[in-house]
Structure formats: C-alpha cells, structure tokens
C-alpha cells in the first residue's frame, strides 16, 4: 500500500489516498481529484486556481510526462488552473506536507501492527495534533499500470506555461528547454575551447559524477544565490495571506510501502 498525502496549508487538514497498486502519475492525480471532490470544492467553492508544492521525485516529478498529461485532464475536467511549484533536489523536507502531516501519521501507527487495509485507513484518519490537524483517509482500489508512454504529439496538446521569471541557469530566452546544440554553445562560451562536438557534450551529460542522484551525500552540495532564490520563492508562497480563490496544497507520497 502506498499513502499519497495532500496537505491544505490554510485549513490545517490532510487527505490521504491509500493506494494498493503502483505509485504512478495517474494515482497521484486521482488523489488530487478525490481531494477536490471530498474536501476542496466544499471548502473553496469560488476557487479558480490551485497552488501545488511538490518535490522533484516520485509520481509528481517535474520531468514526468504522464504527470503533466493527467494534470491537464484534471484541469480540463474541473476548469481549474494548477500552478505547480517543485522544490529543488535535497529540500523536499521543507515541504509542509512532510512535517505537518506525514510525521504525525508515522507517530499514529508507531508500534501498531498493520494487520489490514482497514486498520491502516483508520490509523491514518485518527491522526490529530494539538494545533487541530484533521486527516481524512480513503482506500483507492484502482489499478495503475506502470510504463505508460506519452508521445511528443500528446505533449504538444498540453496547455503548459512557465513561471513569469526565467530561473538562473535556465535555457536562453525564447527557448523552453536546453538542447545539445545550446549546451554545446554555452560550454564553448564559458571555457577556453574554440569548439566542442555535440557527442562530447552528450557523453559528459551521461557521466555519473554530475548526476545528483548518483552521489552519496546527506547534505546540499552547493548553496549559491540561485539556489537560495528558489527556496525563498517557496517560503514566500507560504507567507502569503490565505486566499479562498487560490488554495495552497502540498503533495507527497510516502516512499515506504506500509505492508511489508
């Protein structure tokens, strides 16, 4: 079983969809749909936009095509605009869903045998805190197959928009993403080489030492101005006054299955 949690920062309430199949983008977006149906619509009847904070991994990663496709379908069905803010690698614990929802759920079932799915649902739903946290939990018995491919043609139909400001280190103005040709040109400009081949750049990108996921570390490798600016954007978002037309919710899945 895989718990997928949604934490409402304004209402101090959580919704957990307890899946019994794979942790996929379809599962994550269906949890969002259930939260809207069970809690969100009633609490925010005039909402036109939903702000989502999420980490960069799991079923809601920024590079996952199925996540974007499923979220577009939900937006089409509900008429809502979803603004997704992904935390930089190594900072997912700053997401409020971690220390305001999942940590308390973990305390609720500590030293308790998880003998059945019903027991897990009841333990999660009984979670509360001195500050008034309430949690609703439901079992999702749907099947979510892995390995679904999304074509370039399908991606071209999505109504995606980048944030208003270009991030430091992002692609050149007017470009949606980096390509090998753009990276090659950027490397030539920043080094003393007169030229580099696309193949040289491609091989360099494939090396493990430049991939954060391949490094064994317990700390953030480098904290520079661009990194701090990204994190301050997330903190500023939490500091904004509550707006019933623009609720802020935090997404995350529990990475550890609860039935092993």
PDB file of C-alpha atoms in Angstrom:
ATOM      1  CA  UNK A   1       0.000   0.000   0.000  1.00  0.00           C
ATOM      2  CA  UNK A   2       1.203   3.492  -0.858  1.00  0.00           C
ATOM      3  CA  UNK A   3      -0.140   6.559   1.011  1.00  0.00           C
ATOM      4  CA  UNK A   4      -0.325   9.721  -1.098  1.00  0.00           C
ATOM      5  CA  UNK A   5      -0.918  12.812   1.018  1.00  0.00           C
ATOM      6  CA  UNK A   6      -2.347  16.244   0.283  1.00  0.00           C
ATOM      7  CA  UNK A   7      -1.992  18.892   2.974  1.00  0.00           C
ATOM      8  CA  UNK A   8      -4.115  22.061   2.963  1.00  0.00           C
ATOM      9  CA  UNK A   9      -1.956  24.810   4.470  1.00  0.00           C
ATOM     10  CA  UNK A  10      -4.844  27.177   5.220  1.00  0.00           C
ATOM     11  CA  UNK A  11      -7.184  24.662   6.874  1.00  0.00           C
ATOM     12  CA  UNK A  12      -4.523  22.536   8.607  1.00  0.00           C
ATOM     13  CA  UNK A  13      -6.139  19.439   7.178  1.00  0.00           C
ATOM     14  CA  UNK A  14      -4.887  16.494   5.230  1.00  0.00           C
ATOM     15  CA  UNK A  15      -6.274  13.996   2.762  1.00  0.00           C
ATOM     16  CA  UNK A  16      -4.541  10.660   2.223  1.00  0.00           C
ATOM     17  CA  UNK A  17      -5.326   8.338  -0.647  1.00  0.00           C
ATOM     18  CA  UNK A  18      -4.163   4.845   0.225  1.00  0.00           C
ATOM     19  CA  UNK A  19      -3.319   3.069  -2.998  1.00  0.00           C
ATOM     20  CA  UNK A  20      -2.914  -0.692  -3.322  1.00  0.00           C
ATOM     21  CA  UNK A  21      -1.138  -0.681  -6.699  1.00  0.00           C
ATOM     22  CA  UNK A  22       1.795   1.247  -8.190  1.00  0.00           C
ATOM     23  CA  UNK A  23       2.739   4.802  -7.305  1.00  0.00           C
ATOM     24  CA  UNK A  24       2.163   6.416 -10.703  1.00  0.00           C
ATOM     25  CA  UNK A  25       1.172   9.814 -12.052  1.00  0.00           C
ATOM     26  CA  UNK A  26      -2.380   8.539 -12.569  1.00  0.00           C
ATOM     27  CA  UNK A  27      -2.547   7.583  -8.901  1.00  0.00           C
ATOM     28  CA  UNK A  28      -1.211  10.981  -7.789  1.00  0.00           C
ATOM     29  CA  UNK A  29      -3.643  12.970  -9.917  1.00  0.00           C
ATOM     30  CA  UNK A  30      -6.558  10.763  -8.911  1.00  0.00           C
ATOM     31  CA  UNK A  31      -5.701  11.548  -5.285  1.00  0.00           C
ATOM     32  CA  UNK A  32      -5.924  15.220  -6.220  1.00  0.00           C
ATOM     33  CA  UNK A  33      -9.292  14.629  -7.856  1.00  0.00           C
ATOM     34  CA  UNK A  34     -10.574  12.853  -4.753  1.00  0.00           C
ATOM     35  CA  UNK A  35      -9.349  15.671  -2.507  1.00  0.00           C
ATOM     36  CA  UNK A  36     -11.245  18.174  -4.653  1.00  0.00           C
ATOM     37  CA  UNK A  37     -14.422  16.074  -4.568  1.00  0.00           C
ATOM     38  CA  UNK A  38     -14.292  15.227  -0.865  1.00  0.00           C
ATOM     39  CA  UNK A  39     -12.867  18.404   0.664  1.00  0.00           C
ATOM     40  CA  UNK A  40     -11.570  21.032  -1.729  1.00  0.00           C
ATOM     41  CA  UNK A  41     -14.790  22.024  -3.502  1.00  0.00           C
ATOM     42  CA  UNK A  42     -16.702  22.363  -0.268  1.00  0.00           C
ATOM     43  CA  UNK A  43     -14.013  24.439   1.427  1.00  0.00           C
ATOM     44  CA  UNK A  44     -13.142  26.593  -1.612  1.00  0.00           C
ATOM     45  CA  UNK A  45     -16.296  26.875  -3.753  1.00  0.00           C
ATOM     46  CA  UNK A  46     -15.023  30.009  -5.543  1.00  0.00           C
ATOM     47  CA  UNK A  47     -11.522  28.715  -6.258  1.00  0.00           C
ATOM     48  CA  UNK A  48     -10.214  29.207  -9.772  1.00  0.00           C
ATOM     49  CA  UNK A  49      -6.598  28.225  -9.189  1.00  0.00           C
ATOM     50  CA  UNK A  50      -4.824  25.675  -7.022  1.00  0.00           C
ATOM     51  CA  UNK A  51      -1.194  26.104  -5.987  1.00  0.00           C
ATOM     52  CA  UNK A  52       0.646  22.814  -5.536  1.00  0.00           C
ATOM     53  CA  UNK A  53       4.026  22.386  -3.842  1.00  0.00           C
ATOM     54  CA  UNK A  54       5.783  19.090  -4.509  1.00  0.00           C
ATOM     55  CA  UNK A  55       9.223  17.533  -4.512  1.00  0.00           C
ATOM     56  CA  UNK A  56      11.127  16.552  -7.647  1.00  0.00           C
ATOM     57  CA  UNK A  57      10.772  12.800  -7.312  1.00  0.00           C
ATOM     58  CA  UNK A  58       8.129  10.142  -7.134  1.00  0.00           C
ATOM     59  CA  UNK A  59       4.977  10.212  -9.203  1.00  0.00           C
ATOM     60  CA  UNK A  60       4.746  14.024  -9.420  1.00  0.00           C
ATOM     61  CA  UNK A  61       8.224  14.881 -10.686  1.00  0.00           C
ATOM     62  CA  UNK A  62       8.679  17.889 -12.996  1.00  0.00           C
ATOM     63  CA  UNK A  63      10.032  15.750 -15.856  1.00  0.00           C
ATOM     64  CA  UNK A  64       7.322  13.095 -15.814  1.00  0.00           C
ATOM     65  CA  UNK A  65       5.208  13.393 -18.926  1.00  0.00           C
ATOM     66  CA  UNK A  66       2.312  11.278 -17.559  1.00  0.00           C
ATOM     67  CA  UNK A  67       2.070  13.636 -14.550  1.00  0.00           C
ATOM     68  CA  UNK A  68       1.617  16.622 -16.859  1.00  0.00           C
ATOM     69  CA  UNK A  69      -0.878  14.805 -19.077  1.00  0.00           C
ATOM     70  CA  UNK A  70      -3.012  13.628 -16.160  1.00  0.00           C
ATOM     71  CA  UNK A  71      -2.933  17.050 -14.512  1.00  0.00           C
ATOM     72  CA  UNK A  72      -4.063  18.627 -17.798  1.00  0.00           C
ATOM     73  CA  UNK A  73      -7.003  16.222 -17.916  1.00  0.00           C
ATOM     74  CA  UNK A  74      -7.942  17.173 -14.371  1.00  0.00           C
ATOM     75  CA  UNK A  75      -7.688  20.862 -15.243  1.00  0.00           C
ATOM     76  CA  UNK A  76      -9.939  20.326 -18.273  1.00  0.00           C
ATOM     77  CA  UNK A  77     -12.493  18.413 -16.213  1.00  0.00           C
ATOM     78  CA  UNK A  78     -12.622  20.890 -13.329  1.00  0.00           C
ATOM     79  CA  UNK A  79     -11.945  24.198 -15.077  1.00  0.00           C
ATOM     80  CA  UNK A  80      -9.185  24.929 -12.552  1.00  0.00           C
ATOM     81  CA  UNK A  81      -5.703  26.239 -13.222  1.00  0.00           C
ATOM     82  CA  UNK A  82      -2.943  24.313 -11.433  1.00  0.00           C
ATOM     83  CA  UNK A  83       0.278  26.096 -10.587  1.00  0.00           C
ATOM     84  CA  UNK A  84       2.907  23.530  -9.582  1.00  0.00           C
ATOM     85  CA  UNK A  85       5.985  24.618  -7.619  1.00  0.00           C
ATOM     86  CA  UNK A  86       8.658  21.920  -7.366  1.00  0.00           C
ATOM     87  CA  UNK A  87      11.266  22.039  -4.629  1.00  0.00           C
ATOM     88  CA  UNK A  88      14.937  21.779  -5.684  1.00  0.00           C
ATOM     89  CA  UNK A  89      16.675  18.423  -5.098  1.00  0.00           C
ATOM     90  CA  UNK A  90      17.611  17.835  -1.477  1.00  0.00           C
ATOM     91  CA  UNK A  91      14.957  20.122   0.002  1.00  0.00           C
ATOM     92  CA  UNK A  92      11.779  18.053  -0.053  1.00  0.00           C
ATOM     93  CA  UNK A  93      11.679  18.057   3.757  1.00  0.00           C
ATOM     94  CA  UNK A  94      10.883  21.785   3.565  1.00  0.00           C
ATOM     95  CA  UNK A  95       7.529  20.878   2.068  1.00  0.00           C
ATOM     96  CA  UNK A  96       4.915  21.334   4.787  1.00  0.00           C
ATOM     97  CA  UNK A  97       3.243  18.029   3.981  1.00  0.00           C
ATOM     98  CA  UNK A  98       6.298  16.319   5.451  1.00  0.00           C
ATOM     99  CA  UNK A  99       6.402  17.950   8.885  1.00  0.00           C
ATOM    100  CA  UNK A 100       2.727  18.795   9.293  1.00  0.00           C
ATOM    101  CA  UNK A 101       1.097  15.618   8.009  1.00  0.00           C
ATOM    102  CA  UNK A 102       3.259  12.557   7.387  1.00  0.00           C
ATOM    103  CA  UNK A 103       5.379  12.879  10.533  1.00  0.00           C
ATOM    104  CA  UNK A 104       2.214  12.818  12.663  1.00  0.00           C
ATOM    105  CA  UNK A 105       0.806   9.875  10.712  1.00  0.00           C
ATOM    106  CA  UNK A 106       4.012   7.987  11.457  1.00  0.00           C
ATOM    107  CA  UNK A 107       3.511   8.691  15.157  1.00  0.00           C
ATOM    108  CA  UNK A 108      -0.084   7.441  14.989  1.00  0.00           C
ATOM    109  CA  UNK A 109       0.837   3.954  13.828  1.00  0.00           C
ATOM    110  CA  UNK A 110       4.067   3.576  15.769  1.00  0.00           C
ATOM    111  CA  UNK A 111       4.338   0.090  17.317  1.00  0.00           C
ATOM    112  CA  UNK A 112       0.886  -0.786  15.974  1.00  0.00           C
ATOM    113  CA  UNK A 113       0.509  -3.935  13.843  1.00  0.00           C
ATOM    114  CA  UNK A 114      -0.812  -3.010  10.400  1.00  0.00           C
ATOM    115  CA  UNK A 115      -2.932  -6.119  10.137  1.00  0.00           C
ATOM    116  CA  UNK A 116      -5.295  -4.999   7.377  1.00  0.00           C
ATOM    117  CA  UNK A 117      -6.024  -2.222   4.952  1.00  0.00           C
ATOM    118  CA  UNK A 118      -8.925  -1.079   7.113  1.00  0.00           C
ATOM    119  CA  UNK A 119      -6.586  -0.797  10.096  1.00  0.00           C
ATOM    120  CA  UNK A 120      -4.215   1.415   8.108  1.00  0.00           C
ATOM    121  CA  UNK A 121      -7.072   3.656   6.952  1.00  0.00           C
ATOM    122  CA  UNK A 122      -8.398   4.028  10.499  1.00  0.00           C
ATOM    123  CA  UNK A 123      -4.964   4.773  11.955  1.00  0.00           C
ATOM    124  CA  UNK A 124      -4.276   7.472   9.371  1.00  0.00           C
ATOM    125  CA  UNK A 125      -7.737   9.008   9.784  1.00  0.00           C
ATOM    126  CA  UNK A 126      -7.311   9.141  13.575  1.00  0.00           C
ATOM    127  CA  UNK A 127      -4.207  11.326  13.315  1.00  0.00           C
ATOM    128  CA  UNK A 128      -4.525  14.662  15.090  1.00  0.00           C
ATOM    129  CA  UNK A 129      -2.352  17.277  16.828  1.00  0.00           C
ATOM    130  CA  UNK A 130      -2.660  19.959  19.486  1.00  0.00           C
ATOM    131  CA  UNK A 131      -2.934  22.555  16.712  1.00  0.00           C
ATOM    132  CA  UNK A 132      -6.082  20.901  15.357  1.00  0.00           C
ATOM    133  CA  UNK A 133      -4.869  18.800  12.450  1.00  0.00           C
ATOM    134  CA  UNK A 134      -7.597  16.659  10.881  1.00  0.00           C
ATOM    135  CA  UNK A 135      -6.988  13.883   8.390  1.00  0.00           C
ATOM    136  CA  UNK A 136      -9.307  12.042   6.056  1.00  0.00           C
ATOM    137  CA  UNK A 137      -8.131   8.769   4.536  1.00  0.00           C
ATOM    138  CA  UNK A 138      -9.712   6.596   1.865  1.00  0.00           C
ATOM    139  CA  UNK A 139      -8.661   3.413   0.133  1.00  0.00           C
ATOM    140  CA  UNK A 140      -8.035   3.619  -3.608  1.00  0.00           C
ATOM    141  CA  UNK A 141      -8.569   0.147  -5.079  1.00  0.00           C
ATOM    142  CA  UNK A 142      -7.948   1.145  -8.699  1.00  0.00           C
ATOM    143  CA  UNK A 143      -5.150  -0.386 -10.765  1.00  0.00           C
ATOM    144  CA  UNK A 144      -2.402   1.908 -12.046  1.00  0.00           C
ATOM    145  CA  UNK A 145      -0.136   0.212 -14.610  1.00  0.00           C
ATOM    146  CA  UNK A 146       3.446   1.365 -14.951  1.00  0.00           C
ATOM    147  CA  UNK A 147       5.346   2.179 -18.136  1.00  0.00           C
ATOM    148  CA  UNK A 148       2.763   4.379 -19.855  1.00  0.00           C
ATOM    149  CA  UNK A 149       4.437   6.332 -22.657  1.00  0.00           C
ATOM    150  CA  UNK A 150       3.472   9.857 -23.699  1.00  0.00           C
ATOM    151  CA  UNK A 151       4.354  10.924 -27.230  1.00  0.00           C
ATOM    152  CA  UNK A 152       5.626  14.305 -28.379  1.00  0.00           C
ATOM    153  CA  UNK A 153       2.317  14.818 -30.167  1.00  0.00           C
ATOM    154  CA  UNK A 154       0.416  14.379 -26.912  1.00  0.00           C
ATOM    155  CA  UNK A 155       2.749  16.777 -25.120  1.00  0.00           C
ATOM    156  CA  UNK A 156       2.170  19.382 -27.818  1.00  0.00           C
ATOM    157  CA  UNK A 157      -1.549  19.471 -26.943  1.00  0.00           C
ATOM    158  CA  UNK A 158      -0.961  20.436 -23.303  1.00  0.00           C
ATOM    159  CA  UNK A 159      -1.571  23.983 -22.126  1.00  0.00           C
ATOM    160  CA  UNK A 160       1.659  24.427 -20.203  1.00  0.00           C
ATOM    161  CA  UNK A 161       3.183  27.752 -19.208  1.00  0.00           C
ATOM    162  CA  UNK A 162       6.437  28.510 -17.433  1.00  0.00           C
ATOM    163  CA  UNK A 163       6.591  30.901 -14.497  1.00  0.00           C
ATOM    164  CA  UNK A 164       6.864  34.587 -15.272  1.00  0.00           C
ATOM    165  CA  UNK A 165      10.575  34.839 -14.401  1.00  0.00           C
ATOM    166  CA  UNK A 166      13.314  32.815 -16.040  1.00  0.00           C
ATOM    167  CA  UNK A 167      15.335  30.918 -13.460  1.00  0.00           C
ATOM    168  CA  UNK A 168      19.120  31.397 -13.244  1.00  0.00           C
ATOM    169  CA  UNK A 169      20.753  28.599 -15.186  1.00  0.00           C
ATOM    170  CA  UNK A 170      17.652  28.102 -17.306  1.00  0.00           C
ATOM    171  CA  UNK A 171      17.609  27.903 -21.117  1.00  0.00           C
ATOM    172  CA  UNK A 172      18.168  31.048 -23.218  1.00  0.00           C
ATOM    173  CA  UNK A 173      15.287  33.463 -23.651  1.00  0.00           C
ATOM    174  CA  UNK A 174      12.724  32.183 -26.109  1.00  0.00           C
ATOM    175  CA  UNK A 175      13.686  28.532 -25.537  1.00  0.00           C
ATOM    176  CA  UNK A 176      11.610  26.121 -23.492  1.00  0.00           C
ATOM    177  CA  UNK A 177      14.447  23.696 -22.669  1.00  0.00           C
ATOM    178  CA  UNK A 178      18.138  23.055 -23.171  1.00  0.00           C
ATOM    179  CA  UNK A 179      19.217  21.079 -26.233  1.00  0.00           C
ATOM    180  CA  UNK A 180      22.595  19.541 -27.052  1.00  0.00           C
ATOM    181  CA  UNK A 181      23.312  22.344 -29.519  1.00  0.00           C
ATOM    182  CA  UNK A 182      22.508  25.025 -26.923  1.00  0.00           C
ATOM    183  CA  UNK A 183      24.580  23.260 -24.269  1.00  0.00           C
ATOM    184  CA  UNK A 184      27.496  22.896 -26.671  1.00  0.00           C
ATOM    185  CA  UNK A 185      27.446  26.605 -27.443  1.00  0.00           C
ATOM    186  CA  UNK A 186      27.200  27.512 -23.761  1.00  0.00           C
ATOM    187  CA  UNK A 187      30.165  25.290 -22.873  1.00  0.00           C
ATOM    188  CA  UNK A 188      32.304  26.842 -25.598  1.00  0.00           C
ATOM    189  CA  UNK A 189      31.485  30.351 -24.382  1.00  0.00           C
ATOM    190  CA  UNK A 190      32.366  29.510 -20.777  1.00  0.00           C
ATOM    191  CA  UNK A 191      35.627  27.687 -21.455  1.00  0.00           C
ATOM    192  CA  UNK A 192      38.797  28.362 -23.376  1.00  0.00           C
ATOM    193  CA  UNK A 193      37.976  25.826 -26.069  1.00  0.00           C
ATOM    194  CA  UNK A 194      37.318  27.074 -29.573  1.00  0.00           C
ATOM    195  CA  UNK A 195      34.745  24.418 -30.160  1.00  0.00           C
ATOM    196  CA  UNK A 196      33.235  21.197 -28.869  1.00  0.00           C
ATOM    197  CA  UNK A 197      31.250  18.479 -30.562  1.00  0.00           C
ATOM    198  CA  UNK A 198      27.728  17.503 -29.653  1.00  0.00           C
ATOM    199  CA  UNK A 199      28.978  13.981 -28.925  1.00  0.00           C
ATOM    200  CA  UNK A 200      31.459  15.286 -26.347  1.00  0.00           C
ATOM    201  CA  UNK A 201      28.667  17.126 -24.561  1.00  0.00           C
ATOM    202  CA  UNK A 202      26.352  14.126 -24.744  1.00  0.00           C
ATOM    203  CA  UNK A 203      28.962  11.844 -23.182  1.00  0.00           C
ATOM    204  CA  UNK A 204      29.654  14.363 -20.432  1.00  0.00           C
ATOM    205  CA  UNK A 205      25.960  14.531 -19.535  1.00  0.00           C
ATOM    206  CA  UNK A 206      25.883  10.735 -19.241  1.00  0.00           C
ATOM    207  CA  UNK A 207      28.644  10.631 -16.620  1.00  0.00           C
ATOM    208  CA  UNK A 208      27.533   9.782 -13.102  1.00  0.00           C
ATOM    209  CA  UNK A 209      29.632  12.387 -11.312  1.00  0.00           C
ATOM    210  CA  UNK A 210      27.390  15.232 -12.489  1.00  0.00           C
ATOM    211  CA  UNK A 211      24.143  13.500 -11.556  1.00  0.00           C
ATOM    212  CA  UNK A 212      22.849  14.362  -8.065  1.00  0.00           C
ATOM    213  CA  UNK A 213      21.000  11.056  -7.878  1.00  0.00           C
ATOM    214  CA  UNK A 214      24.313   9.192  -8.284  1.00  0.00           C
ATOM    215  CA  UNK A 215      26.079  10.960  -5.442  1.00  0.00           C
ATOM    216  CA  UNK A 216      26.198   9.623  -1.919  1.00  0.00           C
ATOM    217  CA  UNK A 217      25.576  12.627   0.280  1.00  0.00           C
ATOM    218  CA  UNK A 218      23.477  13.781   3.185  1.00  0.00           C
ATOM    219  CA  UNK A 219      23.776  17.499   2.508  1.00  0.00           C
ATOM    220  CA  UNK A 220      23.147  20.001  -0.248  1.00  0.00           C
ATOM    221  CA  UNK A 221      26.258  20.083  -2.466  1.00  0.00           C
ATOM    222  CA  UNK A 222      26.270  23.798  -3.162  1.00  0.00           C
ATOM    223  CA  UNK A 223      24.196  26.664  -1.816  1.00  0.00           C
ATOM    224  CA  UNK A 224      24.537  29.624  -4.148  1.00  0.00           C
ATOM    225  CA  UNK A 225      22.423  32.647  -4.940  1.00  0.00           C
ATOM    226  CA  UNK A 226      20.235  30.860  -7.476  1.00  0.00           C
ATOM    227  CA  UNK A 227      19.531  28.017  -5.049  1.00  0.00           C
ATOM    228  CA  UNK A 228      18.605  30.400  -2.239  1.00  0.00           C
ATOM    229  CA  UNK A 229      16.364  32.403  -4.601  1.00  0.00           C
ATOM    230  CA  UNK A 230      14.408  29.258  -5.490  1.00  0.00           C
ATOM    231  CA  UNK A 231      13.929  28.332  -1.853  1.00  0.00           C
ATOM    232  CA  UNK A 232      12.890  31.865  -0.907  1.00  0.00           C
ATOM    233  CA  UNK A 233      10.166  31.682  -3.553  1.00  0.00           C
ATOM    234  CA  UNK A 234       8.738  28.649  -1.768  1.00  0.00           C
ATOM    235  CA  UNK A 235       8.939  30.270   1.644  1.00  0.00           C
ATOM    236  CA  UNK A 236       7.376  33.491   0.331  1.00  0.00           C
ATOM    237  CA  UNK A 237       4.497  31.414  -1.050  1.00  0.00           C
ATOM    238  CA  UNK A 238       3.744  30.041   2.411  1.00  0.00           C
ATOM    239  CA  UNK A 239       3.921  33.559   3.842  1.00  0.00           C
ATOM    240  CA  UNK A 240       1.182  34.920   1.587  1.00  0.00           C
ATOM    241  CA  UNK A 241      -2.239  35.509   3.198  1.00  0.00           C
ATOM    242  CA  UNK A 242      -4.801  32.760   2.728  1.00  0.00           C
ATOM    243  CA  UNK A 243      -6.965  33.273  -0.370  1.00  0.00           C
ATOM    244  CA  UNK A 244     -10.124  31.131  -0.758  1.00  0.00           C
ATOM    245  CA  UNK A 245      -9.907  31.632  -4.527  1.00  0.00           C
ATOM    246  CA  UNK A 246      -6.341  30.335  -4.620  1.00  0.00           C
ATOM    247  CA  UNK A 247      -5.796  27.492  -2.098  1.00  0.00           C
ATOM    248  CA  UNK A 248      -2.265  26.210  -1.469  1.00  0.00           C
ATOM    249  CA  UNK A 249      -1.869  22.448  -1.057  1.00  0.00           C
ATOM    250  CA  UNK A 250       1.253  20.327  -0.595  1.00  0.00           C
ATOM    251  CA  UNK A 251       1.691  16.967  -2.327  1.00  0.00           C
ATOM    252  CA  UNK A 252       3.834  13.978  -1.442  1.00  0.00           C
ATOM    253  CA  UNK A 253       3.784  10.202  -1.315  1.00  0.00           C
ATOM    254  CA  UNK A 254       5.182   8.121   1.479  1.00  0.00           C
ATOM    255  CA  UNK A 255       8.181   6.379  -0.128  1.00  0.00           C
ATOM    256  CA  UNK A 256       7.938   3.312   2.110  1.00  0.00           C
ATOM    257  CA  UNK A 257       5.206   0.702   1.496  1.00  0.00           C
ATOM    258  CA  UNK A 258       3.250   0.057   4.671  1.00  0.00           C
ATOM    259  CA  UNK A 259       2.528  -3.618   4.099  1.00  0.00           C
ATOM    260  CA  UNK A 260       5.998  -5.089   4.021  1.00  0.00           C
TER     261      UNK A 260
END
